[in-house]
Each structure stands twice: as structure tokens, then as C-alpha cells.
Amino acid sequence: MTSQNTRRFDDVRPGDTLPELPVPITVALIASGALATRDYFPGHHDKDAAQALGSPHVFMNILTTSGLAQRFIEEWAGPAAVFRDLKIKLGAPNYPGDTMTFTGEVTHADADSRTVQVSLKGRNSMGNHVTGTATLALP
């Protein structure tokens, strides 16, 4: 659940770490995320089709990963933070039965624009599923 408290720019410093967020990876999460984003590629909701493609199971799409990354950052920053940018890169796939754990750190703060940049990683048992940065304007 998103915190009702928003971090203020004056209270954030480079080097601050975000609380870890473990996300259990389930078939329901993968399939519903794909369908909610109108991604009907069978590898995201049909195990037999995914296996025919050489995958051991269905796998998460990038739009679901983007939404989870935004959730991770917003739970830390709060509802009044404004996303200016989110850049992510995919790595190891997310399969059901695994857990992806998000970690993050404030890497830059710009007093003129009252923005902070946060680096993030979402790691599962095979390595980094997602890496990236988010830039946020804080009150």
C-alpha cells in the first residue's frame, strides 16, 4: 500500500536507501499484468505456448515490470511525488515461483528543480530482472 506521507525534498539525501520490497512472482501476477496491458502474447499467459518457445513457464512482460518499479518508488516517495522519468532495462526473466526483491538508492538531488534520482534493481534467483533509474519531483 502506498504511504499517505510524501517525502519532502529537504529530507532526502544522496546515499539514502529505500526499504526492500519483495514481490512474489505468480502465474496470476504475470497473466493479469499482461492482459491488463493488452499484451496478448501467449508466452505471458499460456504455459504450453511459453514452453513451445523454449521457456520453462510463462514470463513477465515489460509493462508489468514497469508498473512494479513505479509501485516500489512511489511507496517510498509518497503520493504527492511526481514522476519526471522512469528508465528501465530488463535482464533475467521473472517466472512463477520466484520472488523479485526491489532495492534502491537516491543517487542525485537537484535543489533548483527539487528533483531526486533513484537507482533501482529488481533481483530474482537468476539475477537482476530489472535495473534502472527514476527521477521524481518532491515537494
PDB file of C-alpha atoms in Angstrom:
ATOM      1  CA  MET A   1       0.000   0.000   0.000  1.00  0.00           C
ATOM      2  CA  THR A   2       1.255   3.453  -0.847  1.00  0.00           C
ATOM      3  CA  SER A   3       2.177   5.612   2.117  1.00  0.00           C
ATOM      4  CA  GLN A   4      -0.028   8.635   2.678  1.00  0.00           C
ATOM      5  CA  ASN A   5       3.069  10.634   3.619  1.00  0.00           C
ATOM      6  CA  THR A   6       5.129  12.173   0.858  1.00  0.00           C
ATOM      7  CA  ARG A   7       8.837  12.645   1.278  1.00  0.00           C
ATOM      8  CA  ARG A   8       9.961  16.237   1.130  1.00  0.00           C
ATOM      9  CA  PHE A   9      12.958  17.240  -0.962  1.00  0.00           C
ATOM     10  CA  ASP A  10      14.721  18.768   2.060  1.00  0.00           C
ATOM     11  CA  ASP A  11      14.562  15.417   3.891  1.00  0.00           C
ATOM     12  CA  VAL A  12      16.187  13.322   1.141  1.00  0.00           C
ATOM     13  CA  ARG A  13      19.934  12.953   0.547  1.00  0.00           C
ATOM     14  CA  PRO A  14      22.061  11.068  -1.986  1.00  0.00           C
ATOM     15  CA  GLY A  15      23.009   7.756  -0.418  1.00  0.00           C
ATOM     16  CA  ASP A  16      19.610   7.261   1.257  1.00  0.00           C
ATOM     17  CA  THR A  17      18.409   3.707   0.667  1.00  0.00           C
ATOM     18  CA  LEU A  18      14.856   2.628   0.022  1.00  0.00           C
ATOM     19  CA  PRO A  19      13.244  -0.188   2.008  1.00  0.00           C
ATOM     20  CA  GLU A  20      13.418  -3.501   0.163  1.00  0.00           C
ATOM     21  CA  LEU A  21      10.208  -4.676  -1.487  1.00  0.00           C
ATOM     22  CA  PRO A  22       9.846  -8.418  -2.121  1.00  0.00           C
ATOM     23  CA  VAL A  23       7.317  -9.289  -4.837  1.00  0.00           C
ATOM     24  CA  PRO A  24       6.233 -12.947  -5.098  1.00  0.00           C
ATOM     25  CA  ILE A  25       6.041 -13.903  -8.769  1.00  0.00           C
ATOM     26  CA  THR A  26       2.870 -15.856  -9.513  1.00  0.00           C
ATOM     27  CA  VAL A  27       1.060 -17.034 -12.623  1.00  0.00           C
ATOM     28  CA  ALA A  28      -1.808 -14.708 -11.679  1.00  0.00           C
ATOM     29  CA  LEU A  29       0.513 -11.674 -11.446  1.00  0.00           C
ATOM     30  CA  ILE A  30       2.165 -12.434 -14.789  1.00  0.00           C
ATOM     31  CA  ALA A  31      -1.036 -13.244 -16.690  1.00  0.00           C
ATOM     32  CA  SER A  32      -3.145 -10.464 -15.221  1.00  0.00           C
ATOM     33  CA  GLY A  33      -0.394  -7.893 -15.779  1.00  0.00           C
ATOM     34  CA  ALA A  34      -0.102  -8.913 -19.419  1.00  0.00           C
ATOM     35  CA  LEU A  35      -3.841  -8.915 -20.006  1.00  0.00           C
ATOM     36  CA  ALA A  36      -4.333  -5.589 -18.187  1.00  0.00           C
ATOM     37  CA  THR A  37      -1.795  -4.005 -20.520  1.00  0.00           C
ATOM     38  CA  ARG A  38      -3.413  -5.644 -23.578  1.00  0.00           C
ATOM     39  CA  ASP A  39      -0.376  -7.802 -24.215  1.00  0.00           C
ATOM     40  CA  TYR A  40      -1.933 -10.983 -25.562  1.00  0.00           C
ATOM     41  CA  PHE A  41       1.358 -12.668 -26.443  1.00  0.00           C
ATOM     42  CA  PRO A  42       0.826 -16.321 -25.422  1.00  0.00           C
ATOM     43  CA  GLY A  43       4.154 -16.547 -23.576  1.00  0.00           C
ATOM     44  CA  HIS A  44       2.687 -14.333 -20.860  1.00  0.00           C
ATOM     45  CA  HIS A  45      -0.424 -16.403 -20.093  1.00  0.00           C
ATOM     46  CA  ASP A  46      -0.209 -19.857 -21.725  1.00  0.00           C
ATOM     47  CA  LYS A  47       2.348 -22.251 -20.200  1.00  0.00           C
ATOM     48  CA  ASP A  48       2.234 -24.660 -23.166  1.00  0.00           C
ATOM     49  CA  ALA A  49       2.846 -21.823 -25.634  1.00  0.00           C
ATOM     50  CA  ALA A  50       5.689 -20.468 -23.480  1.00  0.00           C
ATOM     51  CA  GLN A  51       7.288 -23.925 -23.342  1.00  0.00           C
ATOM     52  CA  ALA A  52       6.947 -24.277 -27.122  1.00  0.00           C
ATOM     53  CA  LEU A  53       9.032 -21.093 -27.330  1.00  0.00           C
ATOM     54  CA  GLY A  54      11.720 -22.684 -25.135  1.00  0.00           C
ATOM     55  CA  SER A  55      10.703 -21.031 -21.858  1.00  0.00           C
ATOM     56  CA  PRO A  56      10.144 -23.192 -18.770  1.00  0.00           C
ATOM     57  CA  HIS A  57       6.942 -21.307 -17.871  1.00  0.00           C
ATOM     58  CA  VAL A  58       5.034 -18.094 -18.621  1.00  0.00           C
ATOM     59  CA  PHE A  59       7.156 -14.979 -18.148  1.00  0.00           C
ATOM     60  CA  MET A  60       6.502 -11.382 -17.095  1.00  0.00           C
ATOM     61  CA  ASN A  61       6.105  -8.627 -19.685  1.00  0.00           C
ATOM     62  CA  ILE A  62       7.910  -5.277 -19.532  1.00  0.00           C
ATOM     63  CA  LEU A  63       4.761  -3.262 -18.815  1.00  0.00           C
ATOM     64  CA  THR A  64       4.088  -5.272 -15.652  1.00  0.00           C
ATOM     65  CA  THR A  65       7.717  -4.787 -14.648  1.00  0.00           C
ATOM     66  CA  SER A  66       7.372  -1.028 -15.247  1.00  0.00           C
ATOM     67  CA  GLY A  67       4.292  -0.893 -13.046  1.00  0.00           C
ATOM     68  CA  LEU A  68       6.028  -2.794 -10.256  1.00  0.00           C
ATOM     69  CA  ALA A  69       9.059  -0.488 -10.471  1.00  0.00           C
ATOM     70  CA  GLN A  70       6.772   2.536 -10.217  1.00  0.00           C
ATOM     71  CA  ARG A  71       4.998   0.967  -7.232  1.00  0.00           C
ATOM     72  CA  PHE A  72       8.344   0.412  -5.480  1.00  0.00           C
ATOM     73  CA  ILE A  73       9.445   4.018  -5.967  1.00  0.00           C
ATOM     74  CA  GLU A  74       6.033   5.505  -5.120  1.00  0.00           C
ATOM     75  CA  GLU A  75       5.697   3.506  -1.903  1.00  0.00           C
ATOM     76  CA  TRP A  76       8.916   5.177  -0.757  1.00  0.00           C
ATOM     77  CA  ALA A  77       8.282   8.669  -2.182  1.00  0.00           C
ATOM     78  CA  GLY A  78       4.579   9.033  -1.398  1.00  0.00           C
ATOM     79  CA  PRO A  79       1.537  10.106  -3.398  1.00  0.00           C
ATOM     80  CA  ALA A  80       2.492  13.772  -3.942  1.00  0.00           C
ATOM     81  CA  ALA A  81       5.789  12.890  -5.636  1.00  0.00           C
ATOM     82  CA  VAL A  82       5.672  13.458  -9.404  1.00  0.00           C
ATOM     83  CA  PHE A  83       7.487  11.087 -11.751  1.00  0.00           C
ATOM     84  CA  ARG A  84       9.553  13.033 -14.267  1.00  0.00           C
ATOM     85  CA  ASP A  85      11.223   9.989 -15.795  1.00  0.00           C
ATOM     86  CA  LEU A  86      11.450   6.219 -15.427  1.00  0.00           C
ATOM     87  CA  LYS A  87      14.094   4.303 -17.377  1.00  0.00           C
ATOM     88  CA  ILE A  88      14.379   0.562 -17.006  1.00  0.00           C
ATOM     89  CA  LYS A  89      16.269  -2.288 -18.633  1.00  0.00           C
ATOM     90  CA  LEU A  90      15.244  -5.932 -18.438  1.00  0.00           C
ATOM     91  CA  GLY A  91      17.613  -8.747 -17.588  1.00  0.00           C
ATOM     92  CA  ALA A  92      16.752 -12.223 -16.266  1.00  0.00           C
ATOM     93  CA  PRO A  93      13.125 -13.274 -16.806  1.00  0.00           C
ATOM     94  CA  ASN A  94      10.582 -13.456 -13.996  1.00  0.00           C
ATOM     95  CA  TYR A  95       8.973 -16.902 -13.729  1.00  0.00           C
ATOM     96  CA  PRO A  96       6.251 -18.122 -11.352  1.00  0.00           C
ATOM     97  CA  GLY A  97       7.502 -19.487  -8.047  1.00  0.00           C
ATOM     98  CA  ASP A  98      10.318 -16.964  -7.697  1.00  0.00           C
ATOM     99  CA  THR A  99      10.480 -13.703  -5.762  1.00  0.00           C
ATOM    100  CA  MET A 100      11.763 -10.435  -7.164  1.00  0.00           C
ATOM    101  CA  THR A 101      13.158  -8.131  -4.498  1.00  0.00           C
ATOM    102  CA  PHE A 102      13.460  -4.431  -5.258  1.00  0.00           C
ATOM    103  CA  THR A 103      16.255  -2.328  -3.785  1.00  0.00           C
ATOM    104  CA  GLY A 104      17.067   1.295  -4.441  1.00  0.00           C
ATOM    105  CA  GLU A 105      19.188   4.280  -3.521  1.00  0.00           C
ATOM    106  CA  VAL A 106      18.974   8.029  -4.009  1.00  0.00           C
ATOM    107  CA  THR A 107      21.854   8.861  -6.351  1.00  0.00           C
ATOM    108  CA  HIS A 108      21.347  12.551  -7.081  1.00  0.00           C
ATOM    109  CA  ALA A 109      19.431  15.563  -5.765  1.00  0.00           C
ATOM    110  CA  ASP A 110      18.952  18.838  -7.653  1.00  0.00           C
ATOM    111  CA  ALA A 111      17.893  21.710  -5.398  1.00  0.00           C
ATOM    112  CA  ASP A 112      16.969  24.021  -8.308  1.00  0.00           C
ATOM    113  CA  SER A 113      14.358  21.631  -9.705  1.00  0.00           C
ATOM    114  CA  ARG A 114      13.648  19.877  -6.390  1.00  0.00           C
ATOM    115  CA  THR A 115      14.163  16.547  -8.120  1.00  0.00           C
ATOM    116  CA  VAL A 116      15.881  13.387  -6.972  1.00  0.00           C
ATOM    117  CA  GLN A 117      17.152  10.473  -8.982  1.00  0.00           C
ATOM    118  CA  VAL A 118      16.790   6.987  -7.562  1.00  0.00           C
ATOM    119  CA  SER A 119      18.576   3.922  -8.899  1.00  0.00           C
ATOM    120  CA  LEU A 120      16.629   0.676  -8.626  1.00  0.00           C
ATOM    121  CA  LYS A 121      17.140  -3.055  -9.055  1.00  0.00           C
ATOM    122  CA  GLY A 122      14.649  -5.892  -9.010  1.00  0.00           C
ATOM    123  CA  ARG A 123      16.532  -9.124  -8.413  1.00  0.00           C
ATOM    124  CA  ASN A 124      15.259 -12.716  -8.583  1.00  0.00           C
ATOM    125  CA  SER A 125      17.049 -16.067  -8.125  1.00  0.00           C
ATOM    126  CA  MET A 126      18.655 -15.788 -11.588  1.00  0.00           C
ATOM    127  CA  GLY A 127      19.980 -12.228 -11.199  1.00  0.00           C
ATOM    128  CA  ASN A 128      18.697  -8.782 -11.978  1.00  0.00           C
ATOM    129  CA  HIS A 129      15.303  -8.862 -13.662  1.00  0.00           C
ATOM    130  CA  VAL A 130      15.210  -5.067 -13.946  1.00  0.00           C
ATOM    131  CA  THR A 131      17.625  -2.202 -13.394  1.00  0.00           C
ATOM    132  CA  GLY A 132      17.020   1.468 -13.916  1.00  0.00           C
ATOM    133  CA  THR A 133      16.501   4.964 -12.612  1.00  0.00           C
ATOM    134  CA  ALA A 134      13.548   7.116 -11.670  1.00  0.00           C
ATOM    135  CA  THR A 135      13.564  10.901 -11.468  1.00  0.00           C
ATOM    136  CA  LEU A 136      10.999  12.452  -9.145  1.00  0.00           C
ATOM    137  CA  ALA A 137       9.963  15.967  -8.216  1.00  0.00           C
ATOM    138  CA  LEU A 138       9.352  16.252  -4.479  1.00  0.00           C
ATOM    139  CA  PRO A 139       7.526  18.996  -2.591  1.00  0.00           C
TER     140      PRO A 139
END
